[in-house]
Short mmCIF file of C-alpha atoms and ligand atoms in Angstrom, two decimals:
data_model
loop_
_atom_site.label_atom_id
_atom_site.label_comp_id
_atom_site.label_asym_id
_atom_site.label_seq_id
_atom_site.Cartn_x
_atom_site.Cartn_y
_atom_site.Cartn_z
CA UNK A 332 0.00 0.00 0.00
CA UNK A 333 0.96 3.75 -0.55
CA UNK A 334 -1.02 5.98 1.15
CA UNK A 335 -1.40 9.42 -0.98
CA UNK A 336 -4.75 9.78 -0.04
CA UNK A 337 -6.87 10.98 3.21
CA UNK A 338 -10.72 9.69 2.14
CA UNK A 339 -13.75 11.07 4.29
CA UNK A 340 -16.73 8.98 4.91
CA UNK A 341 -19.73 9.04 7.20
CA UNK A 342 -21.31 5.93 8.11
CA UNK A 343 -24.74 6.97 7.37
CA UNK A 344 -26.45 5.75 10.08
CA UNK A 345 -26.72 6.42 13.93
CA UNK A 346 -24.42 3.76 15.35
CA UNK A 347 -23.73 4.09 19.15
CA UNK A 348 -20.11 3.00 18.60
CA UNK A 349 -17.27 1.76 16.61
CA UNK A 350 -18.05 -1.85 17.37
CA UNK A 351 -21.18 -1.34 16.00
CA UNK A 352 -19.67 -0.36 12.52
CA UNK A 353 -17.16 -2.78 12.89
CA UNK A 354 -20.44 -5.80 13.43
CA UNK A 355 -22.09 -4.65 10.81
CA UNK A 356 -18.92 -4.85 7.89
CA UNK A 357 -17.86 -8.28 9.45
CA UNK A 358 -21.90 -9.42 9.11
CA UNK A 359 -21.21 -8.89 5.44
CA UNK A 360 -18.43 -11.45 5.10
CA UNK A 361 -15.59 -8.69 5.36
CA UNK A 362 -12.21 -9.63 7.07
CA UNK A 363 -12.38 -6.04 9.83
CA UNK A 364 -14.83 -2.94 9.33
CA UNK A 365 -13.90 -1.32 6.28
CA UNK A 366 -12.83 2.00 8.05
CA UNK A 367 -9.05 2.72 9.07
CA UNK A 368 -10.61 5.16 11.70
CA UNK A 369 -13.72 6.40 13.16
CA UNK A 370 -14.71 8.86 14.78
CA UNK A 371 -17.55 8.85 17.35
CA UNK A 372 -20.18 11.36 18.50
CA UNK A 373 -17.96 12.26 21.49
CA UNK A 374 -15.11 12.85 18.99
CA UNK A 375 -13.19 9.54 20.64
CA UNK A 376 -11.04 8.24 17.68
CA UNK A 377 -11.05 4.18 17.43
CA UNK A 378 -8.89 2.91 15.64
CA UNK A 379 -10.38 0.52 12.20
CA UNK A 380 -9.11 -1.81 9.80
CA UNK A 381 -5.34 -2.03 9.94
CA UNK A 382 -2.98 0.11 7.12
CA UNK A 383 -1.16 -3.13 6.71
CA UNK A 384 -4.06 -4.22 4.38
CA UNK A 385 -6.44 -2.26 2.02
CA UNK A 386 -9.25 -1.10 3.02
CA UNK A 387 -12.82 -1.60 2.34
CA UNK A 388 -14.30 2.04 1.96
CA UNK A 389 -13.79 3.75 -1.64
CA UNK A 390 -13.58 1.45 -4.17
CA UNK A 391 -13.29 4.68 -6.95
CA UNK A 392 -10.05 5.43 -7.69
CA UNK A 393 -8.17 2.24 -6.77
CA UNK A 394 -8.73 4.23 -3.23
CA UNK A 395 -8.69 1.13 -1.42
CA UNK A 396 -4.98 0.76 -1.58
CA UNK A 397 -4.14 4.55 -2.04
CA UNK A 398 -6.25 6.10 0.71
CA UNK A 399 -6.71 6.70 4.47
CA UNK A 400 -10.45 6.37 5.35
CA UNK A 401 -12.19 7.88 7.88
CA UNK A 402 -15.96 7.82 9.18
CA UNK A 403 -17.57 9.90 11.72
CA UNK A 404 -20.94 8.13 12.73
CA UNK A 405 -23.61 9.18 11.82
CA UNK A 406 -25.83 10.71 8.76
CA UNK A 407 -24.24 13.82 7.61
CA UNK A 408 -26.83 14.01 4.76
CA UNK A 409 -29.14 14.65 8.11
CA UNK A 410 -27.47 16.57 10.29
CA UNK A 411 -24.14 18.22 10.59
CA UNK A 412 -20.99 16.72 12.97
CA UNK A 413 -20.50 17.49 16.10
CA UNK A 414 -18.10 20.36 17.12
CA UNK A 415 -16.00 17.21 18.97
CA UNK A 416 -15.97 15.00 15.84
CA UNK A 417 -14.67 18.11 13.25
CA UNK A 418 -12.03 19.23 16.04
CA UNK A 419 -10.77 15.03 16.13
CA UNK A 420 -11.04 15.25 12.54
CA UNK A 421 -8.67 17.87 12.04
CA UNK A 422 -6.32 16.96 14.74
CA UNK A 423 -6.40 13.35 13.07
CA UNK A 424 -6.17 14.61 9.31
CA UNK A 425 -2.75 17.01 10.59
CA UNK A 426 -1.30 14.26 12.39
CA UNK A 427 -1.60 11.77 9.17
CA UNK A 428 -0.66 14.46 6.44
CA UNK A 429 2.42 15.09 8.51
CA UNK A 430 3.64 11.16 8.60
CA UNK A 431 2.93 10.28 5.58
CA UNK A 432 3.57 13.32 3.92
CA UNK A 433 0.24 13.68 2.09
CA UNK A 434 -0.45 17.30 0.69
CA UNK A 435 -4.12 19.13 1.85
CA UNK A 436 -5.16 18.69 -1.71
CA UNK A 437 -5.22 14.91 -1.12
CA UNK A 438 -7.82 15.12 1.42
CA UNK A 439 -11.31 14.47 -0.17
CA UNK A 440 -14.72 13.71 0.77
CA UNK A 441 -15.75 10.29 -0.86
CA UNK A 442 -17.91 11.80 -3.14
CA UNK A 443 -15.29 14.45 -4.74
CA UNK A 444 -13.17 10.51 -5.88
CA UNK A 445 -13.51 10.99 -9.51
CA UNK A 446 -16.07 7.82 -10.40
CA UNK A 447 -17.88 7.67 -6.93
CA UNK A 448 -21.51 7.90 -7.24
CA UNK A 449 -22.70 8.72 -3.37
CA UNK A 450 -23.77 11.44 -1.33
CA UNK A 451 -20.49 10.58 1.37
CA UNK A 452 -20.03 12.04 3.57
CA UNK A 453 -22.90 14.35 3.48
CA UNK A 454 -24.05 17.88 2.74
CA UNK A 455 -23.29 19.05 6.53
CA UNK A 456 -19.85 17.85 6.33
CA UNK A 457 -17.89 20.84 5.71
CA UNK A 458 -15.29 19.92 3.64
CA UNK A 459 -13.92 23.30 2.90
CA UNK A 460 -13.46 24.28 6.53
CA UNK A 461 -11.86 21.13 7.51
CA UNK A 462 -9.22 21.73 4.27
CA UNK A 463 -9.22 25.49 4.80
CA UNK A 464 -8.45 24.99 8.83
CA UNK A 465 -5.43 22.03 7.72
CA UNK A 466 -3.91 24.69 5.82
CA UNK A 467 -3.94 27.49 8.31
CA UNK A 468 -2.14 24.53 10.89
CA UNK A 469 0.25 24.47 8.67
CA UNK A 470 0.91 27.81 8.11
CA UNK A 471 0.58 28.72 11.72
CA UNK A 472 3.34 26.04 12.44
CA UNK A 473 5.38 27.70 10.03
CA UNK A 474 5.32 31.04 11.52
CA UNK A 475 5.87 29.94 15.21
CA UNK A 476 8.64 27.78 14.55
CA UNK A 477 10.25 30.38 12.41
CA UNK A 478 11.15 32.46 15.81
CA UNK A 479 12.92 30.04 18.21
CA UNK A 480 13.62 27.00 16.72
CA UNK A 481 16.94 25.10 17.27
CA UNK A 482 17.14 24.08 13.50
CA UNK A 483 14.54 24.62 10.64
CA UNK A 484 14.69 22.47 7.91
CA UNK A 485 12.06 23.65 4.73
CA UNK A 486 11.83 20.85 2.02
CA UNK A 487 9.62 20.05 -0.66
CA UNK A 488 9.18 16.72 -1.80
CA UNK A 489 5.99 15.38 -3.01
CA UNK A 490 4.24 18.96 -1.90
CA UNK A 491 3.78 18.88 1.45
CA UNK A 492 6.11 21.31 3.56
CA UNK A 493 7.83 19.81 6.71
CA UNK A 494 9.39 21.91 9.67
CA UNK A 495 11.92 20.17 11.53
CA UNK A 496 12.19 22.18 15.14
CA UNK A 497 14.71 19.69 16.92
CA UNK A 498 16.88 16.45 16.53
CA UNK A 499 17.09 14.72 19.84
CA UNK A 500 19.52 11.46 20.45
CA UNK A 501 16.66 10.33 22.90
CA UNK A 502 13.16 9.40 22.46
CA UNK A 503 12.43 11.48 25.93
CA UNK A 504 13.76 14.93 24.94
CA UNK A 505 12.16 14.80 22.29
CA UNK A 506 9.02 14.20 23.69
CA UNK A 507 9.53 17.10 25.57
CA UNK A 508 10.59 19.31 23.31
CA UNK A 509 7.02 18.55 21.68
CA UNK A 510 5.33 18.84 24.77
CA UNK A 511 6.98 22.27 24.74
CA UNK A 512 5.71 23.15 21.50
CA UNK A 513 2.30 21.84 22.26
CA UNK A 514 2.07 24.02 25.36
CA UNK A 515 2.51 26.79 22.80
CA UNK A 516 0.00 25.63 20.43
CA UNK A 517 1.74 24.27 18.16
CA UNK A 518 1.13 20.63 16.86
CA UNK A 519 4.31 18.90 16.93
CA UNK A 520 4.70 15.18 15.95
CA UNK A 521 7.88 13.11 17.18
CA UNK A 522 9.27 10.88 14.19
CA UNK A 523 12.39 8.32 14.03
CA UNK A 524 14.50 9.04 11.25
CA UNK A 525 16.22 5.86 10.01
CA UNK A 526 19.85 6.57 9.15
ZN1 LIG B 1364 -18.16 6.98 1.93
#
């Protein structure tokens, strides 16, 4: 698999849980739900299907292999998210972009997969404000890091901008040289770089 893609579902319906979603895919002969994430009511993220096999949301596209997917219960054709699932969203969308370095443009509603014929993931879904708020995380990033930062590394690759802040020889200094960050509002990620 080569994950390029971030796809956004809802589930259509008014489960009380992931485990209901997850009942209901294997009831249909499927190996795990077909999600890689969901997101509940309360904005809890459970984890899905694993990423070390496709998935079983977006068959458009070849998206099974290429892209993420996330649900948030319920029927967004109905009703719009709650404030908890958009903010989980988000947080959950930055975290992925940044580790597998998938650009904003990449994240789509199902229905915006050229060749899928579905209303997913509903009219109350608002897809701009979820891309437009990914950018402005980015950019805010950007800016904060640009003041104090031990080290700043810009670099382009396949379109997504990275900001290194630090290079720690220990997992724990990292961590709190994140924590730092975080205390500033910043959204920092810790990643092991392979030599
Ligand atoms: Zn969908």
């Amino acid at each position: 698999m080569n994950w390029e893609y971030l796809i956004i579902h809802h589930t259509g319906a008014e489960e009380q849980d992931t485990e209901q979603v997850r009942r209901y895919h294997r009831s249909l002969g499927w190996r795990d739900i077909g999600y890689n994430y969901v997101i509940e009511k309360s904005g809890l993220v459970a984890p899905g299907r694993s990423l070390e096999i496709p998935g079983a949301h977006c068959r458009a596209g070849g998206m099974n292999t290429r892209g993420i997917g996330f649900a948030l219960i319920g029927n967004l054709e109905e009703h719009p998210p709650t404030t908890e699932q958009v903010d989980a969203l988000v947080g959950l969308l930055g975290r992925l972009m940044l580790e597998y370095q998938i650009p904003v443009e990449n994240v789509l509603g199902h229905r915006e997969v050229p060749g899928a014929a579905t209303v997913c993931p509903g009219r109350y879904l608002p897809l701009e404000d979820v891309r437009g708020k990914m950018l402005k995380n980015q950019n805010n990033a950007v800016e904060a890091s640009l003041g104090d930062s031990e080290q700043i590394l810009l670099k382009t690759s396949t379109g997504l901008w990275i900001v290194q802040v630090g290079a720690f020889s220990s997992r724990e200094r990292a961590e709190q040289y994140a924590q730092k960050l975080r205390e500033q509002g910043i959204g920092a990620l810790v990643m092991k770089k392979d030599n």
